[in-house]
mmCIF file of C-alpha atoms in Angstrom:
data_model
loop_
_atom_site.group_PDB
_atom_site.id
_atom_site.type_symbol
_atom_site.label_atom_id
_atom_site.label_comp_id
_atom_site.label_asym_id
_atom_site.label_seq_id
_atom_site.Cartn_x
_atom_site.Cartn_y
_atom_site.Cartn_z
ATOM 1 C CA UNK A 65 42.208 -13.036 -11.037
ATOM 2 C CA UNK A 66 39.587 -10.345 -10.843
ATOM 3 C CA UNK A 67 36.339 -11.380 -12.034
ATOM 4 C CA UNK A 68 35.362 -7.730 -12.646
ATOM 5 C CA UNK A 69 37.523 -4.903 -12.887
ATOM 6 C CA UNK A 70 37.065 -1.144 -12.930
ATOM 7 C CA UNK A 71 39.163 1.460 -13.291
ATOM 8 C CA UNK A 72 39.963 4.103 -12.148
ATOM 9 C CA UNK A 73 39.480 3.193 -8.083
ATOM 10 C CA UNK A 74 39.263 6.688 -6.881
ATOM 11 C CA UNK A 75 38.632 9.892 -8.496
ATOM 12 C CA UNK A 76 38.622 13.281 -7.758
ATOM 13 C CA UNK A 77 37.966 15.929 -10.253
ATOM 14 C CA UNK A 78 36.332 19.436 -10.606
ATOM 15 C CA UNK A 79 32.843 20.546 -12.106
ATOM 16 C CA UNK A 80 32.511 20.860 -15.683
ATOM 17 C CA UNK A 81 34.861 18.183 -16.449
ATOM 18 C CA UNK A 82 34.727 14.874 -18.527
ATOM 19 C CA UNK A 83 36.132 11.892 -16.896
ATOM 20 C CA UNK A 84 35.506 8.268 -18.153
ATOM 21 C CA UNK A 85 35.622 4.596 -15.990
ATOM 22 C CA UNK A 86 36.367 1.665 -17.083
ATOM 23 C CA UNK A 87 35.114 -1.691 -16.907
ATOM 24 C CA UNK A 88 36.011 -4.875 -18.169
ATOM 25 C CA UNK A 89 34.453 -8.107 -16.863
ATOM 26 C CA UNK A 90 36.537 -11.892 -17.543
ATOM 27 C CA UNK A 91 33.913 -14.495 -16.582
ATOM 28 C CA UNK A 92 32.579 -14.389 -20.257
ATOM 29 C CA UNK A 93 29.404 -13.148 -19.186
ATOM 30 C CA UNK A 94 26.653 -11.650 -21.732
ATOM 31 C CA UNK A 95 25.487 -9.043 -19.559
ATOM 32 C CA UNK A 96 27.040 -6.260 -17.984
ATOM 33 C CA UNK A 97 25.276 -3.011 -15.581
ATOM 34 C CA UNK A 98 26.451 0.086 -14.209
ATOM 35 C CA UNK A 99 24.858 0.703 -10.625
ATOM 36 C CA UNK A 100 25.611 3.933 -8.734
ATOM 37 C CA UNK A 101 25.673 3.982 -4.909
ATOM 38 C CA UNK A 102 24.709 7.234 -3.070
ATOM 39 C CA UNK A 103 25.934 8.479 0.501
ATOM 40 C CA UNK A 104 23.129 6.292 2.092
ATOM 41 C CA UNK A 105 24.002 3.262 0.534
ATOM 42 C CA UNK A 106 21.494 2.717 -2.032
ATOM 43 C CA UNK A 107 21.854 0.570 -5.142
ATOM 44 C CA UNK A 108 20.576 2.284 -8.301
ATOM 45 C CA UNK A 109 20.702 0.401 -11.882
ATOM 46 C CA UNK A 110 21.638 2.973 -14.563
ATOM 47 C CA UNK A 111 22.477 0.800 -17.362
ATOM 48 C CA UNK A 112 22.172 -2.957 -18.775
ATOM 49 C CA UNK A 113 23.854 -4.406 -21.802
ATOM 50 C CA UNK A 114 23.391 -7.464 -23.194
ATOM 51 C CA UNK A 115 25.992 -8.345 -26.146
ATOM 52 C CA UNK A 116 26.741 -4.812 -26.743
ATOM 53 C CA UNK A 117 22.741 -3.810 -27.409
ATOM 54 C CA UNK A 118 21.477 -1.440 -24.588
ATOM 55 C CA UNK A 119 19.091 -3.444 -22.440
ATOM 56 C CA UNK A 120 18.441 -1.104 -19.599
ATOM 57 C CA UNK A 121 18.635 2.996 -19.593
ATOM 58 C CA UNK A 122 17.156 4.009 -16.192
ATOM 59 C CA UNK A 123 16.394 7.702 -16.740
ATOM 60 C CA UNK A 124 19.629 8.771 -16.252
ATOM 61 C CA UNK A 125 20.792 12.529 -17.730
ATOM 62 C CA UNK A 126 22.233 11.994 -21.013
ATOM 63 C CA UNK A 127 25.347 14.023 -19.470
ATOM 64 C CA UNK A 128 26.281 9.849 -18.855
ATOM 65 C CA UNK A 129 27.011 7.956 -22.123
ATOM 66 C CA UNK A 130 27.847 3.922 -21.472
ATOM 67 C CA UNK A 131 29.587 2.700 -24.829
ATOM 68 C CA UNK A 132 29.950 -1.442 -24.776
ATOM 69 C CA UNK A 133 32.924 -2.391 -27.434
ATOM 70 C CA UNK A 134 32.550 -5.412 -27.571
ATOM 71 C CA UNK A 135 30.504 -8.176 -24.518
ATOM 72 C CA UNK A 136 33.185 -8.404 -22.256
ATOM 73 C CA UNK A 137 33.855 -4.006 -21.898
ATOM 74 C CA UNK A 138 31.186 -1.709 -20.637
ATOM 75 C CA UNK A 139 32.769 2.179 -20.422
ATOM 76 C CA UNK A 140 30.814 4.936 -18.748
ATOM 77 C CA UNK A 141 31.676 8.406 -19.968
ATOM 78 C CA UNK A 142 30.435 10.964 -18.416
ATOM 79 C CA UNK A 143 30.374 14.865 -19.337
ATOM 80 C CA UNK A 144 30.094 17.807 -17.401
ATOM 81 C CA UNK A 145 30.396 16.717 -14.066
ATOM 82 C CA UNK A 146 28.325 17.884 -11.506
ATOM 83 C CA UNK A 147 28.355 18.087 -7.283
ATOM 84 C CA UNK A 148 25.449 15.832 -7.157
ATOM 85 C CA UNK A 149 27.601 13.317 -9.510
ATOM 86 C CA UNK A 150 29.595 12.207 -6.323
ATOM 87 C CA UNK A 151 29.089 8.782 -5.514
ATOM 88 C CA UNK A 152 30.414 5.275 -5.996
ATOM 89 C CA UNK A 153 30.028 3.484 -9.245
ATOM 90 C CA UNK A 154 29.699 -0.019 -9.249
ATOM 91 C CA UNK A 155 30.440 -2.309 -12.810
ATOM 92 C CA UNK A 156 28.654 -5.356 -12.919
ATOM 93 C CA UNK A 157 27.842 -8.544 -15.065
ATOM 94 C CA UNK A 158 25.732 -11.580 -15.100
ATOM 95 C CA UNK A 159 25.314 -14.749 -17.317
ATOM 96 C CA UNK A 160 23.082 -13.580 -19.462
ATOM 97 C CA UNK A 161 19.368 -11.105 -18.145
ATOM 98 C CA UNK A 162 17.393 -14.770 -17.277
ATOM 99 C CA UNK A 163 16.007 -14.165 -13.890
ATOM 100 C CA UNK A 164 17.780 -16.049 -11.439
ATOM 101 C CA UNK A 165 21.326 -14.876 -12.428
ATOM 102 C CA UNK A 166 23.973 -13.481 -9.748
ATOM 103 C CA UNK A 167 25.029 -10.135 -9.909
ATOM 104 C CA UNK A 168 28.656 -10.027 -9.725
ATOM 105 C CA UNK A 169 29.998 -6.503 -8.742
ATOM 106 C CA UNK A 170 33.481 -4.866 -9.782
ATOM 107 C CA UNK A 171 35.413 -3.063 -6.615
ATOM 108 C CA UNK A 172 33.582 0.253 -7.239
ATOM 109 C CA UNK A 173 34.808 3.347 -8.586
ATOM 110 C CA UNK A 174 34.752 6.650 -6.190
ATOM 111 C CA UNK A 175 33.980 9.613 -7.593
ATOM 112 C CA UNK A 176 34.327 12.748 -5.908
ATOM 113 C CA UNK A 177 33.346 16.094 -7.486
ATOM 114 C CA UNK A 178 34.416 19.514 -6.163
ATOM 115 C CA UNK B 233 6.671 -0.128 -10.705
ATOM 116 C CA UNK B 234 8.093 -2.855 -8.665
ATOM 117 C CA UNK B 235 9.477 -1.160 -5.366
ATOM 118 C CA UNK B 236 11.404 -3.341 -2.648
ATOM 119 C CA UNK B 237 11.453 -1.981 0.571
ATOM 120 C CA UNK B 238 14.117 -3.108 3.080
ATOM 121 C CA UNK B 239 13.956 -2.231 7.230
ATOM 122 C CA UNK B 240 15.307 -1.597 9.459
ATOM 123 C CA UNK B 241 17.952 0.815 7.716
ATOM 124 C CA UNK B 242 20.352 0.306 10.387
ATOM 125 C CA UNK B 243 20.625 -2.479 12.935
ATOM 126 C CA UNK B 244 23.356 -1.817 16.013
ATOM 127 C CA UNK B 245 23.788 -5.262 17.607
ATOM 128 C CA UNK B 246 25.629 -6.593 20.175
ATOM 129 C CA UNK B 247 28.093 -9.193 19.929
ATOM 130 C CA UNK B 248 26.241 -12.760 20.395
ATOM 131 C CA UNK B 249 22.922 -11.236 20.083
ATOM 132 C CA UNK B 250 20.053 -12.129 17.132
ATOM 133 C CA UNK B 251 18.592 -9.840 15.057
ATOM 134 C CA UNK B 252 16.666 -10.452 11.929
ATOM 135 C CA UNK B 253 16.226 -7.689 8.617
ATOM 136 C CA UNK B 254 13.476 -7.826 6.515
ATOM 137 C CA UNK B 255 12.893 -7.323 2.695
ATOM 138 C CA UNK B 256 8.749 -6.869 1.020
ATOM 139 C CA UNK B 257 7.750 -5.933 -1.964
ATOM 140 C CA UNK B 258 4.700 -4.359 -3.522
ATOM 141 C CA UNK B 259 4.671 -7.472 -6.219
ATOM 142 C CA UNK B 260 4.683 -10.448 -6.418
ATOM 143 C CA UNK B 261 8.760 -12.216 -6.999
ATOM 144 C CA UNK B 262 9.956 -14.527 -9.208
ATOM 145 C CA UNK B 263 12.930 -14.967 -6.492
ATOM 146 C CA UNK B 264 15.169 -13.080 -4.231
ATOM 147 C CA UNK B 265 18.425 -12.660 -4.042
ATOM 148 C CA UNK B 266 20.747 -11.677 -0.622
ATOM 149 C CA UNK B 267 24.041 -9.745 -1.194
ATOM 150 C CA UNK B 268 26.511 -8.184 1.516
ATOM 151 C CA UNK B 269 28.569 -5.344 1.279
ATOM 152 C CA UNK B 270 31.775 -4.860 3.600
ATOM 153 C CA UNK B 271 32.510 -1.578 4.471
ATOM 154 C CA UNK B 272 34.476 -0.197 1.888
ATOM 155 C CA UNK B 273 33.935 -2.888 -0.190
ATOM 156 C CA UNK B 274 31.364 -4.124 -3.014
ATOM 157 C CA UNK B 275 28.324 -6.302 -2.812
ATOM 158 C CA UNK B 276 28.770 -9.973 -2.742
ATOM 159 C CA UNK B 277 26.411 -12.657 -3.366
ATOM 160 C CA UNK B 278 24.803 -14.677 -0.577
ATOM 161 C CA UNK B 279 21.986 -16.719 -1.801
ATOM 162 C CA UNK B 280 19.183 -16.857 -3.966
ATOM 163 C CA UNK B 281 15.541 -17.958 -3.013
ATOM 164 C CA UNK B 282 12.854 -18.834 -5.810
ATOM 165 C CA UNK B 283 10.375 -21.203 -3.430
ATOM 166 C CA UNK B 284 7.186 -20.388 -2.474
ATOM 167 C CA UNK B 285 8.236 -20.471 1.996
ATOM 168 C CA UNK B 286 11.650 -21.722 1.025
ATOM 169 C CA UNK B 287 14.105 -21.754 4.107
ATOM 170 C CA UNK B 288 18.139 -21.668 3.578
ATOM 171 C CA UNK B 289 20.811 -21.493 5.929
ATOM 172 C CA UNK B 290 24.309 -20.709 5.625
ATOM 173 C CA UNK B 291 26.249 -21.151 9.046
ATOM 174 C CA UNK B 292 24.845 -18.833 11.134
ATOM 175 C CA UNK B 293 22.449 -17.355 8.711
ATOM 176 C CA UNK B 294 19.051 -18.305 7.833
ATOM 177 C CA UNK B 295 17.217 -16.631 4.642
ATOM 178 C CA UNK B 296 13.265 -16.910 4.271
ATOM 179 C CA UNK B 297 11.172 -16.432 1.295
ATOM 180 C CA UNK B 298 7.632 -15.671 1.777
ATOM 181 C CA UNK B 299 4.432 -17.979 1.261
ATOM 182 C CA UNK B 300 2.975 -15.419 -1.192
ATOM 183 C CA UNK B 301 6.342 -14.496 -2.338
ATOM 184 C CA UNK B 302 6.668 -10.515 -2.061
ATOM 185 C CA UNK B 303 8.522 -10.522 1.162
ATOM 186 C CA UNK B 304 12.038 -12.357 2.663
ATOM 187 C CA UNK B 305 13.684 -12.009 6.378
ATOM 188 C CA UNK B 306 17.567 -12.634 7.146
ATOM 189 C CA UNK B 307 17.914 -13.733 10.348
ATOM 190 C CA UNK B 308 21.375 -13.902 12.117
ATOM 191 C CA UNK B 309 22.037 -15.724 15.230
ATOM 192 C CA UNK B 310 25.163 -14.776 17.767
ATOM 193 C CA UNK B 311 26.167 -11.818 15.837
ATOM 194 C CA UNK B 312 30.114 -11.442 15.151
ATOM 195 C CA UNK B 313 32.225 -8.407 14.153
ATOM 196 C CA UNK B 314 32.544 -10.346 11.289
ATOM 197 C CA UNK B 315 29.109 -9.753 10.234
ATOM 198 C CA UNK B 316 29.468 -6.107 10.172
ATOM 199 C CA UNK B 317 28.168 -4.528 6.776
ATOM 200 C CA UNK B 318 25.181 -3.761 4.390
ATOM 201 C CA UNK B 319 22.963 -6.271 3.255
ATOM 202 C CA UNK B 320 20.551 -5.833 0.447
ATOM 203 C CA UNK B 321 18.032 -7.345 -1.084
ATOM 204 C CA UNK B 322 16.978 -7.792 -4.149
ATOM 205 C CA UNK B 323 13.608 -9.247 -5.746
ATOM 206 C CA UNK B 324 13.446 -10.303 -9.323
ATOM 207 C CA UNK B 325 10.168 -9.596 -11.737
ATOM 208 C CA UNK B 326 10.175 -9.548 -15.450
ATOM 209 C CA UNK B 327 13.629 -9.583 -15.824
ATOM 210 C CA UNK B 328 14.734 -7.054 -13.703
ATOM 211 C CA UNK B 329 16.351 -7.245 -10.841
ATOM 212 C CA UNK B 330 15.160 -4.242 -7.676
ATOM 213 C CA UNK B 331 17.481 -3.766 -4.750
ATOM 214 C CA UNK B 332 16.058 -3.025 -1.603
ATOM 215 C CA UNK B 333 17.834 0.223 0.370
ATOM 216 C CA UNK B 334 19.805 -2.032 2.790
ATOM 217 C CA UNK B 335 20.286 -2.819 6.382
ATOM 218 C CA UNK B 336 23.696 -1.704 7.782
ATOM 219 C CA UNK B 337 24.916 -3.531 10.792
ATOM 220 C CA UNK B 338 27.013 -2.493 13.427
ATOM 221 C CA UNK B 339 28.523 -4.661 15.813
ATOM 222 C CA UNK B 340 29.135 -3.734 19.723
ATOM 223 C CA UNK B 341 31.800 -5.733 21.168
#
Protein backbone atom coordinates (compact mmCIF):
# COMPACT_ATOMS: atom_id res chain seq x y z
CA UNK A 1 0.00 0.00 0.00
CA UNK A 2 1.23 3.46 -0.80
CA UNK A 3 2.06 5.43 2.11
CA UNK A 4 1.63 8.66 0.10
CA UNK A 5 -0.04 9.08 -3.02
CA UNK A 6 -0.28 11.83 -5.62
CA UNK A 7 -1.99 12.19 -8.49
CA UNK A 8 -1.76 12.95 -11.37
CA UNK A 9 2.02 11.32 -12.14
CA UNK A 10 2.74 13.31 -15.18
CA UNK A 11 1.33 16.35 -16.61
CA UNK A 12 1.56 18.29 -19.48
CA UNK A 13 -0.50 21.29 -20.10
CA UNK A 14 -0.35 24.79 -21.78
CA UNK A 15 0.10 28.40 -20.24
CA UNK A 16 -2.78 30.05 -18.81
CA UNK A 17 -4.35 26.98 -17.65
CA UNK A 18 -5.64 25.64 -14.20
CA UNK A 19 -4.65 22.21 -13.34
CA UNK A 20 -4.96 20.73 -9.76
CA UNK A 21 -2.77 17.55 -7.95
CA UNK A 22 -3.74 15.52 -5.65
CA UNK A 23 -2.53 14.16 -2.55
CA UNK A 24 -3.69 11.93 -0.07
CA UNK A 25 -1.39 10.47 2.61
CA UNK A 26 -2.62 6.83 4.71
CA UNK A 27 -0.12 6.63 7.60
CA UNK A 28 -2.53 8.86 9.73
CA UNK A 29 -0.10 11.47 9.93
CA UNK A 30 -0.97 15.19 11.25
CA UNK A 31 1.17 16.93 8.95
CA UNK A 32 1.35 17.12 5.41
CA UNK A 33 3.92 19.61 2.83
CA UNK A 34 4.10 20.33 -0.68
CA UNK A 35 7.88 20.60 -1.85
CA UNK A 36 8.70 21.52 -5.47
CA UNK A 37 11.88 20.21 -7.14
CA UNK A 38 13.55 22.34 -9.89
CA UNK A 39 15.76 21.09 -12.94
CA UNK A 40 18.84 21.07 -10.55
CA UNK A 41 17.42 19.05 -8.04
CA UNK A 42 16.65 21.29 -5.29
CA UNK A 43 14.09 20.71 -2.54
CA UNK A 44 11.91 23.77 -1.87
CA UNK A 45 9.05 23.68 0.99
CA UNK A 46 6.00 25.61 -0.30
CA UNK A 47 3.45 24.58 2.10
CA UNK A 48 2.87 22.86 5.69
CA UNK A 49 -0.40 21.80 7.21
CA UNK A 50 -0.97 20.62 10.34
CA UNK A 51 -4.72 19.27 10.94
CA UNK A 52 -6.03 21.23 8.14
CA UNK A 53 -4.60 24.85 9.67
CA UNK A 54 -1.84 26.28 7.33
CA UNK A 55 1.46 25.90 9.14
CA UNK A 56 3.92 26.89 6.50
CA UNK A 57 3.34 29.39 3.30
CA UNK A 58 6.87 29.90 1.85
CA UNK A 59 6.37 32.99 -0.33
CA UNK A 60 4.95 31.29 -2.96
CA UNK A 61 2.66 33.42 -5.77
CA UNK A 62 -0.80 33.20 -4.71
CA UNK A 63 -1.39 31.85 -8.45
CA UNK A 64 -0.87 28.31 -6.03
CA UNK A 65 -3.78 27.70 -3.59
CA UNK A 66 -3.20 24.31 -1.23
CA UNK A 67 -6.80 23.47 0.23
CA UNK A 68 -6.46 20.54 3.16
CA UNK A 69 -10.16 18.79 3.50
CA UNK A 70 -9.72 17.15 6.02
CA UNK A 71 -5.75 15.73 7.86
CA UNK A 72 -5.23 12.98 5.74
CA UNK A 73 -5.80 15.23 1.92
CA UNK A 74 -3.60 18.11 1.00
CA UNK A 75 -4.71 19.46 -2.83
CA UNK A 76 -2.59 22.00 -4.63
CA UNK A 77 -4.48 24.06 -7.18
CA UNK A 78 -2.82 26.03 -9.14
CA UNK A 79 -4.02 28.90 -11.67
CA UNK A 80 -2.59 30.32 -14.57
CA UNK A 81 0.19 28.28 -15.29
CA UNK A 82 3.30 29.59 -16.21
CA UNK A 83 6.81 28.26 -18.15
CA UNK A 84 8.71 28.76 -15.04
CA UNK A 85 5.89 26.46 -13.23
CA UNK A 86 7.65 23.30 -14.73
CA UNK A 87 9.00 21.17 -12.23
CA UNK A 88 8.31 18.16 -10.04
CA UNK A 89 5.99 18.38 -7.13
CA UNK A 90 6.57 16.35 -4.31
CA UNK A 91 3.45 15.58 -1.46
CA UNK A 92 4.66 14.88 1.79
CA UNK A 93 3.65 14.11 5.51
CA UNK A 94 5.09 13.61 8.88
CA UNK A 95 3.82 12.61 12.41
CA UNK A 96 3.05 15.63 13.55
CA UNK A 97 5.83 19.32 12.99
CA UNK A 98 8.03 18.02 16.39
CA UNK A 99 11.54 18.21 15.21
CA UNK A 100 12.89 14.95 14.71
CA UNK A 101 10.05 13.61 12.46
CA UNK A 102 10.75 11.78 8.95
CA UNK A 103 9.66 13.26 5.96
CA UNK A 104 7.89 10.78 3.98
CA UNK A 105 7.60 11.80 0.23
CA UNK A 106 4.70 10.82 -2.32
CA UNK A 107 6.13 9.58 -5.99
CA UNK A 108 6.18 13.18 -7.31
CA UNK A 109 4.04 14.79 -9.70
CA UNK A 110 5.70 16.14 -13.18
CA UNK A 111 4.58 19.05 -14.44
CA UNK A 112 5.45 20.26 -17.69
CA UNK A 113 4.24 23.62 -19.07
CA UNK A 114 4.39 24.64 -22.75
CA UNK B 1 17.50 32.56 7.94
CA UNK B 2 18.78 29.14 8.43
CA UNK B 3 20.63 28.16 5.07
CA UNK B 4 22.16 24.51 4.61
CA UNK B 5 24.68 24.26 2.21
CA UNK B 6 25.52 20.86 0.67
CA UNK B 7 29.00 20.12 -1.65
CA UNK B 8 30.09 18.85 -3.75
CA UNK B 9 26.94 19.18 -6.17
CA UNK B 10 27.99 16.30 -8.11
CA UNK B 11 30.31 13.45 -7.21
CA UNK B 12 31.39 10.96 -10.37
CA UNK B 13 32.91 7.91 -8.65
CA UNK B 14 34.25 4.92 -9.65
CA UNK B 15 33.05 1.64 -8.82
CA UNK B 16 34.84 0.45 -5.39
CA UNK B 17 36.15 3.81 -4.74
CA UNK B 18 35.28 6.21 -1.39
CA UNK B 19 34.04 9.39 -1.51
CA UNK B 20 32.49 11.38 1.23
CA UNK B 21 29.61 14.58 0.75
CA UNK B 22 29.31 17.09 3.12
CA UNK B 23 26.34 19.11 4.63
CA UNK B 24 27.06 22.82 7.07
CA UNK B 25 24.96 25.12 8.12
CA UNK B 26 25.08 28.75 9.11
CA UNK B 27 23.19 27.68 12.62
CA UNK B 28 23.36 25.83 14.94
CA UNK B 29 20.93 22.09 14.48
CA UNK B 30 18.71 20.53 16.55
CA UNK B 31 19.48 17.29 14.25
CA UNK B 32 19.98 16.20 10.75
CA UNK B 33 18.38 14.17 8.72
CA UNK B 34 19.92 12.05 5.37
CA UNK B 35 17.47 11.23 2.50
CA UNK B 36 18.27 9.62 -1.06
CA UNK B 37 16.65 10.12 -4.14
CA UNK B 38 16.86 7.45 -7.09
CA UNK B 39 16.82 8.76 -10.30
CA UNK B 40 13.45 9.18 -11.25
CA UNK B 41 12.30 8.52 -8.07
CA UNK B 42 11.42 10.45 -4.66
CA UNK B 43 13.45 11.06 -1.57
CA UNK B 44 13.71 8.37 0.95
CA UNK B 45 14.74 8.47 4.42
CA UNK B 46 18.17 7.32 5.59
CA UNK B 47 18.86 8.36 9.06
CA UNK B 48 18.53 10.93 11.48
CA UNK B 49 21.39 12.39 13.74
CA UNK B 50 20.55 14.62 16.93
CA UNK B 51 24.14 13.99 18.96
CA UNK B 52 26.53 16.37 19.55
CA UNK B 53 29.75 14.08 17.21
CA UNK B 54 27.28 11.26 16.85
CA UNK B 55 28.58 8.51 14.34
CA UNK B 56 26.00 5.98 12.48
CA UNK B 57 26.55 3.46 10.02
CA UNK B 58 24.36 1.67 7.79
CA UNK B 59 26.27 -1.10 5.72
CA UNK B 60 28.49 0.64 3.79
CA UNK B 61 27.54 4.06 4.90
CA UNK B 62 28.71 6.08 7.69
CA UNK B 63 26.79 9.50 8.68
CA UNK B 64 28.59 12.15 11.03
CA UNK B 65 27.14 14.90 12.97
CA UNK B 66 29.32 17.66 13.97
CA UNK B 67 30.84 18.54 17.54
CA UNK B 68 29.24 22.02 17.37
CA UNK B 69 26.40 20.70 15.46
CA UNK B 70 25.99 22.94 12.17
CA UNK B 71 27.73 20.57 9.89
CA UNK B 72 27.35 16.47 8.88
CA UNK B 73 29.57 14.30 6.23
CA UNK B 74 28.24 10.98 4.43
CA UNK B 75 30.89 8.95 3.75
CA UNK B 76 30.57 5.86 1.39
CA UNK B 77 33.05 3.18 1.13
CA UNK B 78 33.43 0.78 -2.22
CA UNK B 79 30.93 2.65 -4.15
CA UNK B 80 28.23 0.42 -6.13
CA UNK B 81 25.92 1.27 -9.06
CA UNK B 82 23.57 0.78 -6.55
CA UNK B 83 24.42 3.87 -4.84
CA UNK B 84 23.75 5.99 -7.75
CA UNK B 85 21.39 9.05 -6.86
CA UNK B 86 20.87 12.41 -4.94
CA UNK B 87 21.38 12.70 -1.45
CA UNK B 88 20.24 15.59 0.61
CA UNK B 89 20.45 16.86 3.66
CA UNK B 90 18.48 18.34 5.81
CA UNK B 91 19.08 20.25 9.27
CA UNK B 92 16.28 20.90 11.65
CA UNK B 93 15.89 24.42 13.78
CA UNK B 94 12.76 25.71 15.30
CA UNK B 95 10.63 23.44 13.75
CA UNK B 96 11.53 23.59 10.39
CA UNK B 97 13.11 21.39 8.52
CA UNK B 98 16.05 23.07 5.52
CA UNK B 99 17.24 20.79 2.77
CA UNK B 100 20.55 21.17 1.60
CA UNK B 101 20.89 21.37 -2.58
CA UNK B 102 22.15 17.75 -2.88
CA UNK B 103 25.02 15.69 -4.03
CA UNK B 104 24.27 13.60 -7.17
CA UNK B 105 26.37 10.56 -7.67
CA UNK B 106 27.36 8.90 -10.61
CA UNK B 107 28.83 5.66 -10.73
CA UNK B 108 31.69 4.50 -13.38
CA UNK B 109 31.74 0.90 -13.82
Amino acid sequence: DTAVSQTPKYLVTQMGNDKSIKCEQNLGHDTMYWYKQDSKKFLKIMFSYNNKELIINETVPNRFSPKSPDKAHLNLHINSLELGDSAVYFCASSQDLGMGNTIYFGEGSWLTVV
Amino acid sequence: GQQVMQIPQYQHVQEGEDFTTYCNSSTTLSNIQWYKQRPGGHPVFLIQLVKSGEVKKQKRLTFQFGEAKKNSSLHITATQTTDVGTYFCAGNNDYKLSFGAGTTVTVRA
